[in-house]
mmCIF file of C-alpha atoms in Angstrom:
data_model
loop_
_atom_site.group_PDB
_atom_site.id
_atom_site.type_symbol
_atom_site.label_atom_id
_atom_site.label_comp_id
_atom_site.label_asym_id
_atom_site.label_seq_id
_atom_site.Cartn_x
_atom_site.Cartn_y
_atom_site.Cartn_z
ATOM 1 C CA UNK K 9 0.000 0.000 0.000
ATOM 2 C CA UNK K 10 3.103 2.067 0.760
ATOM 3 C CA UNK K 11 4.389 1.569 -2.683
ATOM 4 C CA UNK K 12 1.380 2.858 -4.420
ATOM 5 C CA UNK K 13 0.876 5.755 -2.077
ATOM 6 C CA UNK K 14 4.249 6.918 -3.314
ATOM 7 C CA UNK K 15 3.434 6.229 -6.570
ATOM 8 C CA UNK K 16 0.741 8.268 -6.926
ATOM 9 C CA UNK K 17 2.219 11.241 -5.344
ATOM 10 C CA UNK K 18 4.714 10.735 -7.396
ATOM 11 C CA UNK K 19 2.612 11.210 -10.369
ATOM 12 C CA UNK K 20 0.782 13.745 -8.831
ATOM 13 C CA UNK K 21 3.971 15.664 -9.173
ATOM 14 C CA UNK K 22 4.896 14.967 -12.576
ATOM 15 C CA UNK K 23 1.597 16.162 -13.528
ATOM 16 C CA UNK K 24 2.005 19.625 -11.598
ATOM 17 C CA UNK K 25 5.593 19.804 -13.350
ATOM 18 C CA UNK K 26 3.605 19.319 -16.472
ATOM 19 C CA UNK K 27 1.600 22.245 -15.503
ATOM 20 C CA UNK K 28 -1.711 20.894 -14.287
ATOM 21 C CA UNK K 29 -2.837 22.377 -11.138
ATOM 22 C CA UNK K 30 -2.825 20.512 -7.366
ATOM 23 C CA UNK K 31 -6.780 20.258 -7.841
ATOM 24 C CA UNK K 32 -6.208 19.043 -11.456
ATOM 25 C CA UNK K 33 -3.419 16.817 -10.913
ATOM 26 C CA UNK K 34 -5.787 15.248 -7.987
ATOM 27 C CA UNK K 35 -8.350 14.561 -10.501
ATOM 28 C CA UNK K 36 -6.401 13.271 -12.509
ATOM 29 C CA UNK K 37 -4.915 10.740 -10.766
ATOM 30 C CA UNK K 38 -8.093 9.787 -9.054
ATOM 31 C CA UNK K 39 -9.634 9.548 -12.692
ATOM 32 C CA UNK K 40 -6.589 6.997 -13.869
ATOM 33 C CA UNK K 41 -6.858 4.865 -10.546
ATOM 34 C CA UNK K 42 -10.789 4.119 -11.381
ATOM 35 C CA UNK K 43 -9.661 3.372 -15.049
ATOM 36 C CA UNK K 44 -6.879 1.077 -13.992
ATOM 37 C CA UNK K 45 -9.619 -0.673 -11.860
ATOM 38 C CA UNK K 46 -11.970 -1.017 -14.345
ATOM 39 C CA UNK K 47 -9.480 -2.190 -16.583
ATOM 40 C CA UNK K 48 -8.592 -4.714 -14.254
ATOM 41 C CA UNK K 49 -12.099 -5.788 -13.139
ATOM 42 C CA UNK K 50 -13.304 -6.423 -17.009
ATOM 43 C CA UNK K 51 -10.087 -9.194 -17.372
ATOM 44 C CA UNK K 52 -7.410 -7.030 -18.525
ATOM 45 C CA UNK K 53 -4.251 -7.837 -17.260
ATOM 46 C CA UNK K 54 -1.238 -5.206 -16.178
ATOM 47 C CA UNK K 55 2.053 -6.172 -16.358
ATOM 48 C CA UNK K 56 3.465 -2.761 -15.207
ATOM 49 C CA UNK K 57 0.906 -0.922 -12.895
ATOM 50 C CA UNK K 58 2.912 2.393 -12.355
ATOM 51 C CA UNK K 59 3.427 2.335 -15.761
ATOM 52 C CA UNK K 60 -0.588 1.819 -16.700
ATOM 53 C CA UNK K 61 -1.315 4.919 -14.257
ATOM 54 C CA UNK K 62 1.610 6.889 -15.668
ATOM 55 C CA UNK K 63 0.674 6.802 -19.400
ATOM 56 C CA UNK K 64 -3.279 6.976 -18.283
ATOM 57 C CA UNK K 65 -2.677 10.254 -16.390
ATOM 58 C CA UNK K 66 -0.617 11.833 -19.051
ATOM 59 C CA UNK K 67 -3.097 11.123 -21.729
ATOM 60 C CA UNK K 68 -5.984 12.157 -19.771
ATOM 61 C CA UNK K 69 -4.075 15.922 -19.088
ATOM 62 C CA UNK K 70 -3.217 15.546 -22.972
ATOM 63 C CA UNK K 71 -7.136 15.307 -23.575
ATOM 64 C CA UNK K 72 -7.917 17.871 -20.298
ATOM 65 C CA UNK K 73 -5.305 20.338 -22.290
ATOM 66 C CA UNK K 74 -7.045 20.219 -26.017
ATOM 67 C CA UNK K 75 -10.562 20.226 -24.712
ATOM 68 C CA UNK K 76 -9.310 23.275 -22.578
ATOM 69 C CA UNK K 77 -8.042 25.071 -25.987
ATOM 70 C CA UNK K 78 -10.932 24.126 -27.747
ATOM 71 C CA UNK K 79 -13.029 26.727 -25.452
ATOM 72 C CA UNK K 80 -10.337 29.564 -26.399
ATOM 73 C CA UNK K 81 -12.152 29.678 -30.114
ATOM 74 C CA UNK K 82 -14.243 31.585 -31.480
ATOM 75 C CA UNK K 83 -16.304 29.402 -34.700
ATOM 76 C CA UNK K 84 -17.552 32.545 -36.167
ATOM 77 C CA UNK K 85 -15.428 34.353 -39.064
ATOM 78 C CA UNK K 86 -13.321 37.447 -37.766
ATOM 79 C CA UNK K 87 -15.804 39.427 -39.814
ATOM 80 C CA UNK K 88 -18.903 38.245 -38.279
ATOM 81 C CA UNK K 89 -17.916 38.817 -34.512
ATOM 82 C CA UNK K 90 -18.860 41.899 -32.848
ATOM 83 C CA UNK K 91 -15.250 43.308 -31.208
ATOM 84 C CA UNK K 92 -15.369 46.206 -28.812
ATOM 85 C CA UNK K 93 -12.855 49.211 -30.333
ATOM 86 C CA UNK K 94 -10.305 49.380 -27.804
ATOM 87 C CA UNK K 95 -9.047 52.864 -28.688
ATOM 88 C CA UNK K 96 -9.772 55.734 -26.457
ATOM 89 C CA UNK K 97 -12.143 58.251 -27.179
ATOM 90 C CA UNK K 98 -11.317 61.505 -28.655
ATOM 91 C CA UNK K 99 -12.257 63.181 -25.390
ATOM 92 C CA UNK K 100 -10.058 61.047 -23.617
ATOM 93 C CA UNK K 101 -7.365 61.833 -25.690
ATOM 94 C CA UNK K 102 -7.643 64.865 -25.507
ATOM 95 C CA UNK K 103 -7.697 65.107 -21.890
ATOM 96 C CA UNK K 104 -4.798 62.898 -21.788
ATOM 97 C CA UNK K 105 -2.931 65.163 -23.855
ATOM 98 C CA UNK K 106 -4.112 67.953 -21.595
ATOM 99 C CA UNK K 107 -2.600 66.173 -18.659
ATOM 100 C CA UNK K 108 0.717 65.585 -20.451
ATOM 101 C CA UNK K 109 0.964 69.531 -21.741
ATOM 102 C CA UNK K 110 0.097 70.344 -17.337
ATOM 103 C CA UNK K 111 3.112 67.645 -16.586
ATOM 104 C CA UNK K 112 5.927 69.137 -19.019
ATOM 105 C CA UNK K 113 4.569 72.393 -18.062
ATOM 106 C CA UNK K 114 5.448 71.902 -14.218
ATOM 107 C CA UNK K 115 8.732 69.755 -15.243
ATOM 108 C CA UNK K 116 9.824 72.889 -17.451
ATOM 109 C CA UNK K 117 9.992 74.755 -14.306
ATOM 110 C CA UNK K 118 12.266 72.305 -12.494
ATOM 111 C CA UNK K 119 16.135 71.995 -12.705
ATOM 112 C CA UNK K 120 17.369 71.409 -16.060
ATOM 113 C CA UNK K 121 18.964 68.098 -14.515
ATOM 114 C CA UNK K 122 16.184 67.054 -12.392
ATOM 115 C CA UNK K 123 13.883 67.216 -15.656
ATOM 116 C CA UNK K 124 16.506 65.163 -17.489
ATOM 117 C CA UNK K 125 17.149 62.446 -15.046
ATOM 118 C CA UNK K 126 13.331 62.324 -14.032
ATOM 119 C CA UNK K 127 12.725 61.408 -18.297
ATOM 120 C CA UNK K 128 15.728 59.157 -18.808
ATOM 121 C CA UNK K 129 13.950 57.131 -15.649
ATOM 122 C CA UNK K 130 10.250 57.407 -16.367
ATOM 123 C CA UNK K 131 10.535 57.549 -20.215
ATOM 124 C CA UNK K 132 13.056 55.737 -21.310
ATOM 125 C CA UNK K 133 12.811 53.119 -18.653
ATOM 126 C CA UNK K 134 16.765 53.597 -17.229
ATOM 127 C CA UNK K 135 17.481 52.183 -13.633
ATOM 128 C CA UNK K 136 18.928 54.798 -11.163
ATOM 129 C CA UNK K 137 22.311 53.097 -11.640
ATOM 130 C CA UNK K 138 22.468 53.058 -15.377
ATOM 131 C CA UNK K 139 21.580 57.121 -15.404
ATOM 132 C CA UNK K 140 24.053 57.748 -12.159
ATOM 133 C CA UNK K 141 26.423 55.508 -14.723
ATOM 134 C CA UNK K 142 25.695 57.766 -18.026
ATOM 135 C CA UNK K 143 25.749 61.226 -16.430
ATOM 136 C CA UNK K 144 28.714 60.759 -14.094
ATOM 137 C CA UNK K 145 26.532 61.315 -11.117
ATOM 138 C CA UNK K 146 25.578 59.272 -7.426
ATOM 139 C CA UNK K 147 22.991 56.683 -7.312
ATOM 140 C CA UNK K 148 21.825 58.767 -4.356
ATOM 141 C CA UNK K 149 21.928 62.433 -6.410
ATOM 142 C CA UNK K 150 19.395 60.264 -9.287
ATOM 143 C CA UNK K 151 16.706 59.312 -6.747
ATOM 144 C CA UNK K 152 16.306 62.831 -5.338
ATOM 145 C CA UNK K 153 16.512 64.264 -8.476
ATOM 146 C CA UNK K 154 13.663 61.633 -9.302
ATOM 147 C CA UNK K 155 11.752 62.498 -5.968
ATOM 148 C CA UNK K 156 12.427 66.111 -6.651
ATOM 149 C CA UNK K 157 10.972 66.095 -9.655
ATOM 150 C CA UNK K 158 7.939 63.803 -8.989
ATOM 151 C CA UNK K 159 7.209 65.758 -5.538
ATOM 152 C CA UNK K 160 6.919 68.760 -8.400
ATOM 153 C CA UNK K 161 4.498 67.421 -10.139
ATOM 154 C CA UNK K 162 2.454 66.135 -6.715
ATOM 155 C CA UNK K 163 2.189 69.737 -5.925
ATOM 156 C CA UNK K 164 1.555 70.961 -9.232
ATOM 157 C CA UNK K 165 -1.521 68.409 -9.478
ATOM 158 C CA UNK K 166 -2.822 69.726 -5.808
ATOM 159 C CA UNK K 167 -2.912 72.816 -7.407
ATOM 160 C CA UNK K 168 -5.726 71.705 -9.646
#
């Protein structure tokens, strides 16, 4: 009884390495222990048990997996669906542009350095070490340039 207990946990790990969930995996195994019994109970003989719920559980998250992508499509032509129009609205575009004119207009009044490390972080995505790196600077002179710069624009939007 030992042996099998193992067995099946063992499985129920190679299924959760194969990406099935705890819950799934459970199933799973539960599902090929009642098909290895019915196999058994209609005649069938097993040479290799482990092997029998091995190959059953794998095929059964094969079939779990395709039935699973099966529900992902749509049957209907591209052309016959009705999709929403994800772009934003020209009023929101507008007010985002609005927003963006109010930010470069309170950055414009910061130091010319504080505006330029604040963009090479925020825009352009550079880490406080790679812009203390490019502009010959402290890591520590970057992030209150940064917090100078976004404490700016904090008080520029209580303004409002």
């Amino acid at each position: 009884m030992d042996v099998l207990l193992r067995q099946l946990r063992s499985l129920k790990k190679l299924l959760r390495r194969r990406g099935a969930t705890t819950d799934q995996a459970e199933d799973l195994v539960q599902e090929a222990v009642l098909r290895l019994h019915a196999y058994t109970r209609q005649g069938g003989q097993i040479q290799n048990q482990e092997a029998f719920l091995t190959r059953t559980a794998l095929n059964l998250a094969v079939d779990q997996h395709r039935h699973a992508r099966q529900d992902s499509y749509e049957s209907e032509p591209v052309e016959n669906l009705d999709l929403p129009d994800l772009q934003p609205s020209p009023d929101e575009v507008f007010a985002a542009e609005q927003r963006l004119m109010k930010m470069r207009e309170a950055l414009d009044r910061a130091n010319p350095r504080t505006r330029e490390v604040f963009f090479m972080h925020r825009l352009y995505g550079f880490s406080h070490a790679e812009i203390a790196r490019r502009l010959g600077i402290s890591v520590s002179a970057v992030e209150k340039h940064v917090a100078s710069a976004v404490t700016i624009l904090a008080m520029d939007r209580q303004r409002e």
